[in-house]
Each structure stands twice: as structure tokens, then as C-alpha cells.
mmCIF file of C-alpha atoms and ligand atoms in Angstrom:
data_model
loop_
_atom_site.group_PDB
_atom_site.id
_atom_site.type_symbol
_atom_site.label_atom_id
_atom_site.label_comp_id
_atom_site.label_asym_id
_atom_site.label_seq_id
_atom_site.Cartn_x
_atom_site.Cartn_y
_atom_site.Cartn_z
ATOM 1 C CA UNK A 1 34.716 4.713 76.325
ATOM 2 C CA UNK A 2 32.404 2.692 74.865
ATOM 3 C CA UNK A 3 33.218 -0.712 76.704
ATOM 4 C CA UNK A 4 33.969 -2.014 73.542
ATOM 5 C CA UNK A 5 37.568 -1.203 73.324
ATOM 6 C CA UNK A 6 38.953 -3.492 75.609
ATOM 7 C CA UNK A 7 38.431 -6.109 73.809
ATOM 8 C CA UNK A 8 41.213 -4.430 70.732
ATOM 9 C CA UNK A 9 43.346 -3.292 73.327
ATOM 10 C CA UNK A 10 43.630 -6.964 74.568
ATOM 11 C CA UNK A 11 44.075 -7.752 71.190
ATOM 12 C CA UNK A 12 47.035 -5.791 71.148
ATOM 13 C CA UNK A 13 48.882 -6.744 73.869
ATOM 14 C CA UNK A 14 48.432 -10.516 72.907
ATOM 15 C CA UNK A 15 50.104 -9.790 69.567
ATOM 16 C CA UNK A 16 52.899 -8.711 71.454
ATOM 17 C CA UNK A 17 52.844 -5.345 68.864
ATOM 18 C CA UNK A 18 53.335 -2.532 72.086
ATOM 19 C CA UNK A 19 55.086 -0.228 68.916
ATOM 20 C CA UNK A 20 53.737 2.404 66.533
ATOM 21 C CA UNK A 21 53.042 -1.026 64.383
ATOM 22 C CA UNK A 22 51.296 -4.013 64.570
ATOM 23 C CA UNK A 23 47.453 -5.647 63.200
ATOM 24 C CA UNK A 24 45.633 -2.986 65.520
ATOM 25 C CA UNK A 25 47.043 -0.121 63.971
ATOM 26 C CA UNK A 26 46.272 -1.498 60.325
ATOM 27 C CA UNK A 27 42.935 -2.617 61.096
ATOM 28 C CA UNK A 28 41.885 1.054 62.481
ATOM 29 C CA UNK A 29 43.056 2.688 59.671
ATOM 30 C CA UNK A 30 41.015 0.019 57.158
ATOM 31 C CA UNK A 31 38.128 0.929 59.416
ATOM 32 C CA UNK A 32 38.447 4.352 59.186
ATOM 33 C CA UNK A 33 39.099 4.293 55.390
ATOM 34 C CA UNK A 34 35.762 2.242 54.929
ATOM 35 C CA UNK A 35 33.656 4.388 56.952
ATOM 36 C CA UNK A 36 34.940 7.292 55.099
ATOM 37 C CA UNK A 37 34.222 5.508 51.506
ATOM 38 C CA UNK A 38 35.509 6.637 48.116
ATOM 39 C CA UNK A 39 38.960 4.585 48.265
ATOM 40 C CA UNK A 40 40.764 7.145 50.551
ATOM 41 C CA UNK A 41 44.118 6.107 52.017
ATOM 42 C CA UNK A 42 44.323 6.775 56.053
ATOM 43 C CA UNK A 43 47.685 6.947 58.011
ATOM 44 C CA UNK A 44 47.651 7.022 61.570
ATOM 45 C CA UNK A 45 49.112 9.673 62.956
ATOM 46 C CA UNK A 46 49.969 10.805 67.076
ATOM 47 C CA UNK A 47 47.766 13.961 66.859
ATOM 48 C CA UNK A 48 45.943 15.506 64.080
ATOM 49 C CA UNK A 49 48.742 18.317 64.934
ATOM 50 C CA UNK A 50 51.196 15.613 63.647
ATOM 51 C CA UNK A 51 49.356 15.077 60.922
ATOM 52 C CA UNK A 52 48.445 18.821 59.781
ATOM 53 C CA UNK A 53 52.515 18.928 59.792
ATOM 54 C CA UNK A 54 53.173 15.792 57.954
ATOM 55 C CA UNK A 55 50.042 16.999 54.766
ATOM 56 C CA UNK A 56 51.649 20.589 55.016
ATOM 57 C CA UNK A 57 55.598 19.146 54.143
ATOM 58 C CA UNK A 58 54.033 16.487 51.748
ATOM 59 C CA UNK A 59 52.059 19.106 49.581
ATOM 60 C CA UNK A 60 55.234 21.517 49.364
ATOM 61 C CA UNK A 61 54.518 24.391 51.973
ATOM 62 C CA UNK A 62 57.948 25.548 52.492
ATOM 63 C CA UNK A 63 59.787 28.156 54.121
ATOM 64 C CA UNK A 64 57.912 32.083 53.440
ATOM 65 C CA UNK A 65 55.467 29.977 51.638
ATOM 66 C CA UNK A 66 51.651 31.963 52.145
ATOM 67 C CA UNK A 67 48.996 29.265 53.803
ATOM 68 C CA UNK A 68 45.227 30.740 54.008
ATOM 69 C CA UNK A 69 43.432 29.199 57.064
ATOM 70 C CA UNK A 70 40.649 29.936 58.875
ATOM 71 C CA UNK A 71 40.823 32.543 61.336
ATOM 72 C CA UNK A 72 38.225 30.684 63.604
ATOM 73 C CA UNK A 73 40.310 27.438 64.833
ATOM 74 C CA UNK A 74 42.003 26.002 67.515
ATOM 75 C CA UNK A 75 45.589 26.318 67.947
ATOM 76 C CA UNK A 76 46.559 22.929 67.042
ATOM 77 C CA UNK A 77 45.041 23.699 63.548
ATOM 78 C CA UNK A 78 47.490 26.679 63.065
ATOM 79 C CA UNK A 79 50.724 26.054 64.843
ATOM 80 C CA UNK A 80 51.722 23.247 62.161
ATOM 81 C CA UNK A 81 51.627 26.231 59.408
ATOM 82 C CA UNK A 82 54.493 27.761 61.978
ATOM 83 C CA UNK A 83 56.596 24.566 61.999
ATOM 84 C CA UNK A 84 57.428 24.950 58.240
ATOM 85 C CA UNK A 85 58.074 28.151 58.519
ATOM 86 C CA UNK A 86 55.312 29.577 55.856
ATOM 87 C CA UNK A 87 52.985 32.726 56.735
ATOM 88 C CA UNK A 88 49.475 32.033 57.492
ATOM 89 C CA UNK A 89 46.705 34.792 56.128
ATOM 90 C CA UNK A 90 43.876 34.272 58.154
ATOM 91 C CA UNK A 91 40.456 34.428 56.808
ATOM 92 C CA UNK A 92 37.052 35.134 57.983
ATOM 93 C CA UNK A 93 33.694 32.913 58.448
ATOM 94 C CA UNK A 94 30.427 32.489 56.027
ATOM 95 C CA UNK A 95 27.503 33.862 58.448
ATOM 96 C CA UNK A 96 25.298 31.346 56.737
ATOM 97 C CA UNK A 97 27.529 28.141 57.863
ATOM 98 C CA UNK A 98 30.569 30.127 60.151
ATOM 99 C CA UNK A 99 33.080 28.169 57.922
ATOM 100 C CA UNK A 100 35.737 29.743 55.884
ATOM 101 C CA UNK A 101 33.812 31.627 53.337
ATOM 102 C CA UNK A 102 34.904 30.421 49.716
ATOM 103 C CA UNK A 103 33.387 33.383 48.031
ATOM 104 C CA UNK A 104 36.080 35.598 49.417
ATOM 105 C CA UNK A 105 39.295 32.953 49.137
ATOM 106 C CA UNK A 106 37.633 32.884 45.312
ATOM 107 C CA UNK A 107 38.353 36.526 44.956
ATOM 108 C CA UNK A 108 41.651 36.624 46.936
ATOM 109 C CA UNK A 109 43.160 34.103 45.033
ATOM 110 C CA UNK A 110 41.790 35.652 41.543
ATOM 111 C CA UNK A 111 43.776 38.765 43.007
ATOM 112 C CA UNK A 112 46.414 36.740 43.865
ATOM 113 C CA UNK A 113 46.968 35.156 40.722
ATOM 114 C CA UNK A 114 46.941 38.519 38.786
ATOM 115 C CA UNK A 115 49.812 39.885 41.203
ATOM 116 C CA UNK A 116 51.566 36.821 40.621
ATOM 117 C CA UNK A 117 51.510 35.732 44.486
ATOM 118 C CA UNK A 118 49.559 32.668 44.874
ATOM 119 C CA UNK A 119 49.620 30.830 48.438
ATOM 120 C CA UNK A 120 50.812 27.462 48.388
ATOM 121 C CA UNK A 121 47.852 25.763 50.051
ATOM 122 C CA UNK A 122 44.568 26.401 51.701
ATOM 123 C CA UNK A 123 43.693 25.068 54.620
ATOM 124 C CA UNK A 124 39.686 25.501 55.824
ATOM 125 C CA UNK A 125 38.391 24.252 58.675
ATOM 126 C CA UNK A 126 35.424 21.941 59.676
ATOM 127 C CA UNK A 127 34.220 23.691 62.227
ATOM 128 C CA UNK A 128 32.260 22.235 65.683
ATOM 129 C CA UNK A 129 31.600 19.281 63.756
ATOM 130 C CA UNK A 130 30.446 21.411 60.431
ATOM 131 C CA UNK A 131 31.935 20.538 57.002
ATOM 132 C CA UNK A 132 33.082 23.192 55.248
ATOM 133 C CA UNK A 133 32.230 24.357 51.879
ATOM 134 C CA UNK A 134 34.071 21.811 50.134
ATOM 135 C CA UNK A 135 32.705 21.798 46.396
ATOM 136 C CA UNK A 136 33.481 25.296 45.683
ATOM 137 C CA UNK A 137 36.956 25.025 47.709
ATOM 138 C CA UNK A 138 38.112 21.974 45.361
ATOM 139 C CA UNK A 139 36.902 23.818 42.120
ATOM 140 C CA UNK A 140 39.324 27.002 43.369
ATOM 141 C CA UNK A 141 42.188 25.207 44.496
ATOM 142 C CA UNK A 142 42.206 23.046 40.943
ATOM 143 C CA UNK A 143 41.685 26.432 38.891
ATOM 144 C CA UNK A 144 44.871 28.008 40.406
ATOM 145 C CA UNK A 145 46.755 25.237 41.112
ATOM 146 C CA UNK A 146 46.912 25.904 45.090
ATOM 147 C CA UNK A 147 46.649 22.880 47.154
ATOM 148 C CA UNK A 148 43.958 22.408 49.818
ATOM 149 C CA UNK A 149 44.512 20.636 53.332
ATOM 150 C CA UNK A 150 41.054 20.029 54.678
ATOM 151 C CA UNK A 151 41.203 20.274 59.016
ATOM 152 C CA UNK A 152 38.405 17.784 59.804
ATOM 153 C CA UNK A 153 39.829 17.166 63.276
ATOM 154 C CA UNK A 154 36.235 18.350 64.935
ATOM 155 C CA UNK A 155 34.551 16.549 61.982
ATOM 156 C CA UNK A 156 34.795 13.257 62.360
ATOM 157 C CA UNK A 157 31.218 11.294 61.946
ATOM 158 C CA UNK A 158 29.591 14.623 59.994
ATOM 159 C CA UNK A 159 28.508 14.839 56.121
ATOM 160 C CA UNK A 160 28.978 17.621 53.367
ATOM 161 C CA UNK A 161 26.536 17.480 50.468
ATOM 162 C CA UNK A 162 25.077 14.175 49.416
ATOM 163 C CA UNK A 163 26.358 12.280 51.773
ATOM 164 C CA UNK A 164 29.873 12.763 51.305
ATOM 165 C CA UNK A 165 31.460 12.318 54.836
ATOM 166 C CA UNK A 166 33.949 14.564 56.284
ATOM 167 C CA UNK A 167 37.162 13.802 56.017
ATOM 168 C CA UNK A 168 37.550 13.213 53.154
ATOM 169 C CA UNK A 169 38.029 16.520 51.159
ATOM 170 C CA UNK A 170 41.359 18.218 49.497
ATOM 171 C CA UNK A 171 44.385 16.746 48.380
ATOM 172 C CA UNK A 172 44.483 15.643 52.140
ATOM 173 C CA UNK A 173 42.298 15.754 55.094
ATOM 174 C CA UNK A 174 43.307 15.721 58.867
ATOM 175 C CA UNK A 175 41.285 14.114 61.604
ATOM 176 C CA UNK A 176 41.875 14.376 65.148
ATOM 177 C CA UNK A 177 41.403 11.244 68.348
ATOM 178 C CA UNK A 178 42.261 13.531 71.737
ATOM 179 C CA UNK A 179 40.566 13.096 74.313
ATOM 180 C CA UNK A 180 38.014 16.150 73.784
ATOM 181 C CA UNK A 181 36.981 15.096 70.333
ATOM 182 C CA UNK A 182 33.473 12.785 69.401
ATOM 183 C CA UNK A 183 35.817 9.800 69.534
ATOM 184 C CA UNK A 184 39.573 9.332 70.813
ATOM 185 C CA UNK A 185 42.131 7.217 71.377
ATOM 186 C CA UNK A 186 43.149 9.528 74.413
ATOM 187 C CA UNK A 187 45.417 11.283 71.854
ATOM 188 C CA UNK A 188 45.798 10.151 68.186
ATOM 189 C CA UNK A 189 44.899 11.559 64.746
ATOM 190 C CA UNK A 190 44.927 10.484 60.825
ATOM 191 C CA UNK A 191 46.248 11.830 57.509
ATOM 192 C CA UNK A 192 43.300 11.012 55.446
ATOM 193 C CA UNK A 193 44.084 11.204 51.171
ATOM 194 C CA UNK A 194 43.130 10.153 47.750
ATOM 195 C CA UNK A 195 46.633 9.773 46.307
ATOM 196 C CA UNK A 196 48.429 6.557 47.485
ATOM 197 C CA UNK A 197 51.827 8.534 47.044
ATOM 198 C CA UNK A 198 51.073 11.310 49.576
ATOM 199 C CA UNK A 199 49.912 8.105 52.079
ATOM 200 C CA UNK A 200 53.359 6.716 51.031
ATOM 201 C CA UNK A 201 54.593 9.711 52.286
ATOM 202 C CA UNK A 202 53.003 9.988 55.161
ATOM 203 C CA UNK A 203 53.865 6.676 56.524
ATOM 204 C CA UNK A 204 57.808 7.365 55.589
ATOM 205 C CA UNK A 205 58.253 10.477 57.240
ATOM 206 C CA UNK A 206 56.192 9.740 60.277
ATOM 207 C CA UNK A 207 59.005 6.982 61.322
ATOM 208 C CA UNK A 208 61.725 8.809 60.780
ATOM 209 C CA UNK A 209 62.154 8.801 56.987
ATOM 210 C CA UNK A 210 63.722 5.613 56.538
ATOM 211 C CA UNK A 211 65.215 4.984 53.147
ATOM 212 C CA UNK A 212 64.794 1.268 52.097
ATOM 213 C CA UNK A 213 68.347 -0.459 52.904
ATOM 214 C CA UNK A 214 69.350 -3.058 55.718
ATOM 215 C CA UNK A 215 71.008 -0.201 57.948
ATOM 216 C CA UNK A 216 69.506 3.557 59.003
ATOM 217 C CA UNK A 217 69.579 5.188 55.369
ATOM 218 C CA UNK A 218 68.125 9.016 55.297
ATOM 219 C CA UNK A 219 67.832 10.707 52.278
ATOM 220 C CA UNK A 220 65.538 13.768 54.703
ATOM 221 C CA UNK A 221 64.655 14.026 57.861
ATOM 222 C CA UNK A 222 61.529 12.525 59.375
ATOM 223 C CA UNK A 223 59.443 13.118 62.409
ATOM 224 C CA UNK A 224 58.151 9.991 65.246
ATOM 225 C CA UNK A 225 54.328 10.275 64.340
ATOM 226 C CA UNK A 226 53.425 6.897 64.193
ATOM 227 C CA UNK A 227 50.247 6.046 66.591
ATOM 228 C CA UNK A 228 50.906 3.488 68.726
ATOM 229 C CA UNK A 229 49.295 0.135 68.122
ATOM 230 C CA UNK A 230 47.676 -0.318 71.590
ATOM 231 C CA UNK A 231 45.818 3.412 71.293
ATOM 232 C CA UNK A 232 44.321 1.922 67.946
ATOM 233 C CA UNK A 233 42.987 -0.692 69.705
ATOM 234 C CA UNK A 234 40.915 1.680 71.350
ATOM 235 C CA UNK A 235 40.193 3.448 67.833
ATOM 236 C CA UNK A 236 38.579 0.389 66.770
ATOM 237 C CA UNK A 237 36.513 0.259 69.703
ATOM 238 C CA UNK A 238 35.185 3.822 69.185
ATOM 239 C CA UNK A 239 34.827 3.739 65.283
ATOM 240 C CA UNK A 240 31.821 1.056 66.312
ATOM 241 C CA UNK A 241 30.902 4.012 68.420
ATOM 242 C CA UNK A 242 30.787 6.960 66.358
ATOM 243 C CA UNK A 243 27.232 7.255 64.481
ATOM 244 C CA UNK A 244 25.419 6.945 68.315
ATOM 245 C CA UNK A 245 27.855 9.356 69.262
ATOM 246 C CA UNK A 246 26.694 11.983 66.572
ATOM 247 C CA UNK A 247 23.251 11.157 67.227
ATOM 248 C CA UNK A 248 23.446 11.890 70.751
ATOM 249 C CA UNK A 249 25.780 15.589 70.340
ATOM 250 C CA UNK A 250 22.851 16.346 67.469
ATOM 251 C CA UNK A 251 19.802 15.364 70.328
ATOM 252 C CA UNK A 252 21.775 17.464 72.573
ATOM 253 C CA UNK A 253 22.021 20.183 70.157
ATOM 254 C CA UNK A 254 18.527 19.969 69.437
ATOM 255 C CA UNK A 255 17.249 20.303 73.043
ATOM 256 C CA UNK A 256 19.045 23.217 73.247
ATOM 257 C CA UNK A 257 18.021 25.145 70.154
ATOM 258 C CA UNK A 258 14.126 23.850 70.483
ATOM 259 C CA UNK A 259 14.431 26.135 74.202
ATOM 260 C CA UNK A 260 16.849 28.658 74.157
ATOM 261 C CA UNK A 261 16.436 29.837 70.297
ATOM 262 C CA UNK A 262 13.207 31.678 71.199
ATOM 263 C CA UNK A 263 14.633 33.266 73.598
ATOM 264 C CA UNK A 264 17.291 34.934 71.453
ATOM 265 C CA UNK A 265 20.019 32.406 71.066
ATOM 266 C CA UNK A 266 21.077 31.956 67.559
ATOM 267 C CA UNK A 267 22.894 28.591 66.850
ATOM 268 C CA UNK A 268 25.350 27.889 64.756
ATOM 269 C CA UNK A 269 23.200 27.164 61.451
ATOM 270 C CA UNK A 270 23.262 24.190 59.013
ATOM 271 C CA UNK A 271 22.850 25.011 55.503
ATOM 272 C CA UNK A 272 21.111 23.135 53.826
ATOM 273 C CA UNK A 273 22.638 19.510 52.823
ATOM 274 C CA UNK A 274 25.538 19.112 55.357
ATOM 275 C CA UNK A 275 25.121 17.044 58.518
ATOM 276 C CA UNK A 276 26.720 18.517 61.309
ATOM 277 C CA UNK A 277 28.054 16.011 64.159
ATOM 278 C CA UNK A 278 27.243 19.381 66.667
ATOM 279 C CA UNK A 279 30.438 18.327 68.177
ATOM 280 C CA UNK A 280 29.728 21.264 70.581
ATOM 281 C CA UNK A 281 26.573 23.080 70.701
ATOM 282 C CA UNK A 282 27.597 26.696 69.842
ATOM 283 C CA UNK A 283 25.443 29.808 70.051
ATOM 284 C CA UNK A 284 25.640 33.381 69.883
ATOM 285 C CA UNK A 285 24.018 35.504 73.183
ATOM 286 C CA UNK A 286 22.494 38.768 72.875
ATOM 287 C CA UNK A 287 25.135 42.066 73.313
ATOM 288 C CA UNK A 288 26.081 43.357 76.931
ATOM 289 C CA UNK A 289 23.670 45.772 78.400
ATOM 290 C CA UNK A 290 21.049 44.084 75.716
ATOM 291 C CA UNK A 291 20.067 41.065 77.331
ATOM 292 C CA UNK A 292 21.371 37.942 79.240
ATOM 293 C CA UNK A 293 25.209 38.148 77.734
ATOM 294 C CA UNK A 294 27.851 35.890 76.729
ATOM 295 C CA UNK A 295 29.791 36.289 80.078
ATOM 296 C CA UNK A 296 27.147 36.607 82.461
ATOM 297 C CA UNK A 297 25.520 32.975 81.068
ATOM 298 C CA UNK A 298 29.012 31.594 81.253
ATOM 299 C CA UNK A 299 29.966 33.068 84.918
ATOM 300 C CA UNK A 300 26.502 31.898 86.312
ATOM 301 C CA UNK A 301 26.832 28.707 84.924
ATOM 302 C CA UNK A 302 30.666 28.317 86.362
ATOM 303 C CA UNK A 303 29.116 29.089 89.997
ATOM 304 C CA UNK A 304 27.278 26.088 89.361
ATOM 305 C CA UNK A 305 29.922 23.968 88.379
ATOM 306 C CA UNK A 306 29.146 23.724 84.872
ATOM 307 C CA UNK A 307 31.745 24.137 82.556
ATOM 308 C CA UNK A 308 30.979 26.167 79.132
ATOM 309 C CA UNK A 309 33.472 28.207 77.365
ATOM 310 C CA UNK A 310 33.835 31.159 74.471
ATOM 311 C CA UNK A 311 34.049 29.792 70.886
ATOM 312 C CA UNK A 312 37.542 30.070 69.652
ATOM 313 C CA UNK A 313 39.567 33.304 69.492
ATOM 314 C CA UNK A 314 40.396 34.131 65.781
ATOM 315 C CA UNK A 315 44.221 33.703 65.264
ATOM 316 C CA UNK A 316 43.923 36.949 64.051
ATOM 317 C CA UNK A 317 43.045 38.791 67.552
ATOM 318 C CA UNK A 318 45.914 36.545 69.304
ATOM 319 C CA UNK A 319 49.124 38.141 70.455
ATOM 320 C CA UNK A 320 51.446 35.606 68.678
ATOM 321 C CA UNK A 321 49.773 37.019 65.553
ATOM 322 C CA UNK A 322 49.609 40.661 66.060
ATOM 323 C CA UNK A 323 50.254 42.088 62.320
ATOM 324 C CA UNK A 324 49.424 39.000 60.342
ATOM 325 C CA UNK A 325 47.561 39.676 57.487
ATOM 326 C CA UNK A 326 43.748 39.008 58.244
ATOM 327 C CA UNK A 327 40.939 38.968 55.109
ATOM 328 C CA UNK A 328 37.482 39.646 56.094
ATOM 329 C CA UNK A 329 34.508 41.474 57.745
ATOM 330 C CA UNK A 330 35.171 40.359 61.336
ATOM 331 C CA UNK A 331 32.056 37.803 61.335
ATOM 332 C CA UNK A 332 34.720 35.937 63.350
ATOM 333 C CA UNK A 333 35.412 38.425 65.753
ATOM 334 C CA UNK A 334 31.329 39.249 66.215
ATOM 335 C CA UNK A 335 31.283 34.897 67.099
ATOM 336 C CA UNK A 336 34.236 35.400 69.421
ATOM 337 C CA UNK A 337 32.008 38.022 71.049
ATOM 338 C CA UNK A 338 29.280 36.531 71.728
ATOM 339 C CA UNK A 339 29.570 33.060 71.496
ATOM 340 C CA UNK A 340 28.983 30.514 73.671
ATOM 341 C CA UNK A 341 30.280 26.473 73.588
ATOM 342 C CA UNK A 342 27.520 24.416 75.962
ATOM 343 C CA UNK A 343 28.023 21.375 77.561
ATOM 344 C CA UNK A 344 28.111 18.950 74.550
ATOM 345 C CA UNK A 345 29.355 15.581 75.884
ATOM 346 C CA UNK A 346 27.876 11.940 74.929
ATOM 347 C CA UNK A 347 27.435 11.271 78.296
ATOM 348 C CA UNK A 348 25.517 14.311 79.677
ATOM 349 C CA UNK A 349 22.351 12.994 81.290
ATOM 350 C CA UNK A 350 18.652 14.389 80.176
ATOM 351 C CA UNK A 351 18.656 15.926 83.867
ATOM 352 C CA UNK A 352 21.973 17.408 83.424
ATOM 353 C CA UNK A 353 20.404 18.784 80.574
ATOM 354 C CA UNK A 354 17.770 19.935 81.477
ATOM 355 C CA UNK A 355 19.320 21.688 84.275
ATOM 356 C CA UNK A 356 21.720 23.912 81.543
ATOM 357 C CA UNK A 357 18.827 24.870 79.989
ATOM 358 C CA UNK A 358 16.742 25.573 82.797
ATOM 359 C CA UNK A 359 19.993 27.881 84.045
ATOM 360 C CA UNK A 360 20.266 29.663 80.840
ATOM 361 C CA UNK A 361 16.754 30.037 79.849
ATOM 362 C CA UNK A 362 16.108 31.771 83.852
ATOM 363 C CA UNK A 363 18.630 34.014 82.648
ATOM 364 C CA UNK A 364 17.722 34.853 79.141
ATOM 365 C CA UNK A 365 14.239 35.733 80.511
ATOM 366 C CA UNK A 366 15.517 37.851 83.408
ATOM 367 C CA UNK A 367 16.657 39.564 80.243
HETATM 368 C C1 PLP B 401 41.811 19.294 68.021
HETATM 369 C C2 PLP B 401 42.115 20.076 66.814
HETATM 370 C C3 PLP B 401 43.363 20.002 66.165
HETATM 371 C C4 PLP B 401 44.563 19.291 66.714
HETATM 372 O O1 PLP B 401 44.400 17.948 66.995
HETATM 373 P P1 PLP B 401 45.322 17.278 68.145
HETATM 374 O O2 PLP B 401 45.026 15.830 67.977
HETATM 375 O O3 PLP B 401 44.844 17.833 69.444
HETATM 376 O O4 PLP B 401 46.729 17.630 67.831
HETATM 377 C C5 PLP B 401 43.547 20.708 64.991
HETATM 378 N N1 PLP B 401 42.560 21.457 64.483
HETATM 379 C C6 PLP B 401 41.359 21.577 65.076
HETATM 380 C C7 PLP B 401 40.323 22.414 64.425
HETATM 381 C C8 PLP B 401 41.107 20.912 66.267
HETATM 382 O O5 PLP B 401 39.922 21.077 66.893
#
């Protein structure tokens, strides 16, 4: 917390609006929507989980419906494809940016659309605070009619090409506020979108899909997704917040790379044009029995009570998805390996810093 965000919280509870309603709630999504630019639409949501679920029913992904997602996500970013009952294909990572790689979805879905069997939507994912590929994604999706659901929930604060922020890709974008992303609201997320119907939408079936009429109408069923009023209080607070906050994970990130990088660590690159938020610092260690590897870095720095963990398991290696269809050369798997998350936070100190580097760098030279 930024200190800031008591002050909206008060607000809230003076208004009297302790509901998924109320002038706190509309005044975090208007400053969301501005930051993001371009006359998006923003709903907020409970969890970006809640809102992956709502942009998946709103763009039609239905029952043995085929999504394509990225293999390399978190759980929360998948388990929404499971709720409606459609069949992810997981795909693999571009080397050069490790997010979905839109040169292969291009030539799956020109496959696809010769056999007839075109997936419903797309879903990539903005990795570690990386956008992904987003002009060649929207150019796809248009050409075969698929729609795309961008997951920005790790994105929030970060640019794709020219400036264009995340968040605000596809026929929808998610964004996440828990409590482990850049900024939070403890647990909250958004439905971001250019098309004021699927905000419509979003808002309806998020409080329980009431048709307009003086009783409880329902026409469908809806879901309780609202965010409460008093945790976008706190949004506001943190939106105020957010560019120091990617300055200070991209400082980190830079400390890092400028000492451990010539000692064999690769990062996570930036291609050219995109602006990362380096939500986590994330870096690949040399093989076992080759150097200083993943688990050895990550076991010595646990005995010193410093928390670092393995990049995401592919959905493709996990046991719920043994058998599911998986497109790619197992970059993915290769990250999984040998990849390492650092200590990323806002609030790390230059000594605790320094002393993560010092630990690592002892034992990348040890070798
Ligand atoms: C955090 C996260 C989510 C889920 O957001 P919640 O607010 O925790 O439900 C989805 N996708 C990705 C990639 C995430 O990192």
C-alpha cells in the first residue's frame, strides 16, 4: 500500500456504498479506462478469474468448444476455459519474447480452417509483465473469425508497440488486483473491452443477470462478480501508484541482469518495442551437472530465508491435463526447467538486493 488509499477507502465508507456498487467502484474503473486510453470500457470484476469467465461466456465459448491458450500460465488463467466446459489446446512460447508464439497459432489455425475445425477463441497470455504479440494475434483472429481474450492479469502498467498499453488488446482483455500482482485491491480484477455491448454484458451477468423489471426477472443465469466498492477504494489509491511501481520491478530487474547475466543467466528478453513491467524478474540457470542450477540457487537461497520460485509449469506437463492436446517445441518445458522467479517486490530494499545477488552470483561462480 501506497498510503494513499485510505483516503478512497474512507471515501467509501462515508458514502455509505459497503456493496459491489457505489462512486468508488465507478471512479476506479474511469481511472483505469483513462490510463489505458483508446476509449476502452472497464468492468470491475472480483478476480481476473471472474473475469476470464465472464469474456469467455460473452464471446460464445461454449460447451466442447476448442480455446488455444498459452501453455506457460498460471492456473487462474486456465481454469475459467474448464468452467464452460470447452477444451483448451495448449500452445508453446516465442524464445525471442517467451509469449505465445503467433507464427505457429498462424499456421494452426490456417490448418484448422482447411479441416473445418476452427477454435472458438484464443486466449494468449502477457506474461511476467510482457505483452504479448498482439498485432499479429488481432490480424489472425480477424482473418478467421476466431475471437481473442487477451490475459493481461500480470500486465498491468506494461506497453506493446508504440506505446499501446497492455490491457487493452482482443475483443476483451483481463486484468488481475490480488494481492501478488504490481497493484491490488487484496483481490479484484477487470474485464477490459472496446465494444460497449460486451461491457453491457459484463456488468449484467456479474450481478446475477438481472433482466430490467421491478421484481427478480432472469432470462440466464448470472454469476456474483461484482468488486466491492470499498476494495476500489483501494484501486484508486494504487492506480496513482502504478508507473513508480513499474519503475521500481524494471530497476530491480535491471540490477539483476547488469550482475548475474555475465555469469550465465539469461533473462527473460524484451524485443524490441514492448515495455515490460518485469513484474517478476525471471531467468533461466545453466543445466544440472553444468553449472550453478535452477534448484541448487533456489534451495540455497530458501536456507536463507529468501523466497524464489520455478516459473510456471506448462498446463501441458500438469496431471489435470495429462492427454490434452499440446502444439509446440517444448520452449516451455526447457523455461520450466530451468527457470528461476527472483525476489521482485516494490518494496525490496537495495541491501536486500544486493544480498540476492551477492547469494546467487557466489554460486554461479562456484560454478
Ligand atoms: C493472477 C493471474 C490470473 C488470475 O487472477 P486472480 O485475480 O488471481 O483470479 C489469471 N491469469 C494470470 C496469468 C495470472 O497471473
Amino acid at each position: 500500500m501506497s498510503g494513499r488509499e485510505r483516503v478512497h477507502v474512507g471515501e467509501a465508507f462515508d458514502s455509505n456504498f459497503v456493496a459491489p456498487v457505489g462512486p468508488q467502484l465507478n471512479a476506479f474503473e474511469e481511472h483505469v479506462a483513462e490510463y489505458l486510453g483508446q476509449g476502452l470500457h472497464c468492468v470491475g470484476l472480483s478476480s481476473g478469474s471472474a473475469a476470464l469467465h465472464l469474456a469467455l461466456r460473452i464471446v460464445g465459448v461454449g460447451a466442447g468448444d476448442e480455446v488455444w491458450i498459452s501453455s506457460m500460465t498460471f492456473a487462474g488463467g486456465i481454469f475459467p476455459v474448464l468452467y464452460m466446459g470447452a477444451t483448451p489446446v495448449f500452445f508453446d512460447l516465442d524464445p525471442t519474447s517467451w509469449t505465445v508464439d503467433a507464427g505457429l497459432l498462424r499456421e494452426e489455425l490456417a490448418a484448422a480452417a482447411r479441416a473445418g475445425r476452427l477454435p472458438k477463441a484464443i486466449v494468449p497470455t502477457d506474461l511476467y509483465g510482457q505483452s504479448a504479440d498482439l498485432d499479429p494475434l488481432e490480424e489472425i483472429c480477424a482473418e478467421y473469425g476466431v475471437k481473442l481474450v487477451v490475459d493481461s492479469a500480470e500486465s498491468l502498467g506494461g506497453e506493446y508497440r508504440a506505446g499501446r498499453k497492455c490491457g487493452s488488446g482482443g475483443d476483451a482483455a483481463i486484468l488481475s488486483f490480488n494481492g501478488n500482482k504490481i497493484i491490488t485491491t487484496s483481490s479484484g480484477g477487470m474485464l477490459v473491452t472496446r465494444d460497449a455491448g460486451v461491457a453491457d454484458q459484463a456488468r449484467f451477468l456479474s450481478t446475477q443477470a438481472r433482466d430490467p423489471a421491478p421484481h427478480y426477472e432472469h432470462s440466464t443465469f448470472g454469476y456474483n462478480y461484482r468488486l466491492s466498492n470499498i476494495l476500489a477504494g483501494i484501486g484508486i489509491g494504487q492506480m496513482s501508484v502504478l508507473d513508480d511501481r513499474v519503475a521500481t520491478r524494471r530497476a530491480i530487474f535491471e540490477r539483476y541482469r547488469e550482475a548475474l547475466e555475465p555469469l550465465g543467466v539469461a533473462f527473460m528478453p524484451e524485443p524490441a518495442g514492448y515495455r515490460s513491467t518485469r513484474w517478476l524478474t525471471a531467468g533461466l540457470f545453466p543445466a544440472a551437472g553444468e553449472g550453478a542450477d535452477r534448484e541448487t540457487v533456489r534451495e540455497e537461497l530458501a536456507r536463507h530465508e529468501i523466497e524464489s520460485r520455478p516459473l510456471w509449469k506448462p498446463m501441458h506437463m500438469q496431471p489435470l491435463f495429462a492427454g490434452t492436446s499440446y502444439k509446440g517445441s517444448g520452449f516451455d518445458e526447457h523455461c520450466f526447467e530451468r527457470g528461476l522467479c527472483l525476489p521482485s517486490g516494490s518494496d525490496m530494499s537495495r541491501d536486500e538486493q544486493d544480498e540476492v545477488i551477492g547469494r546467487v552470483a557466489e554460486l554461479l561462480k562456484r560454478g
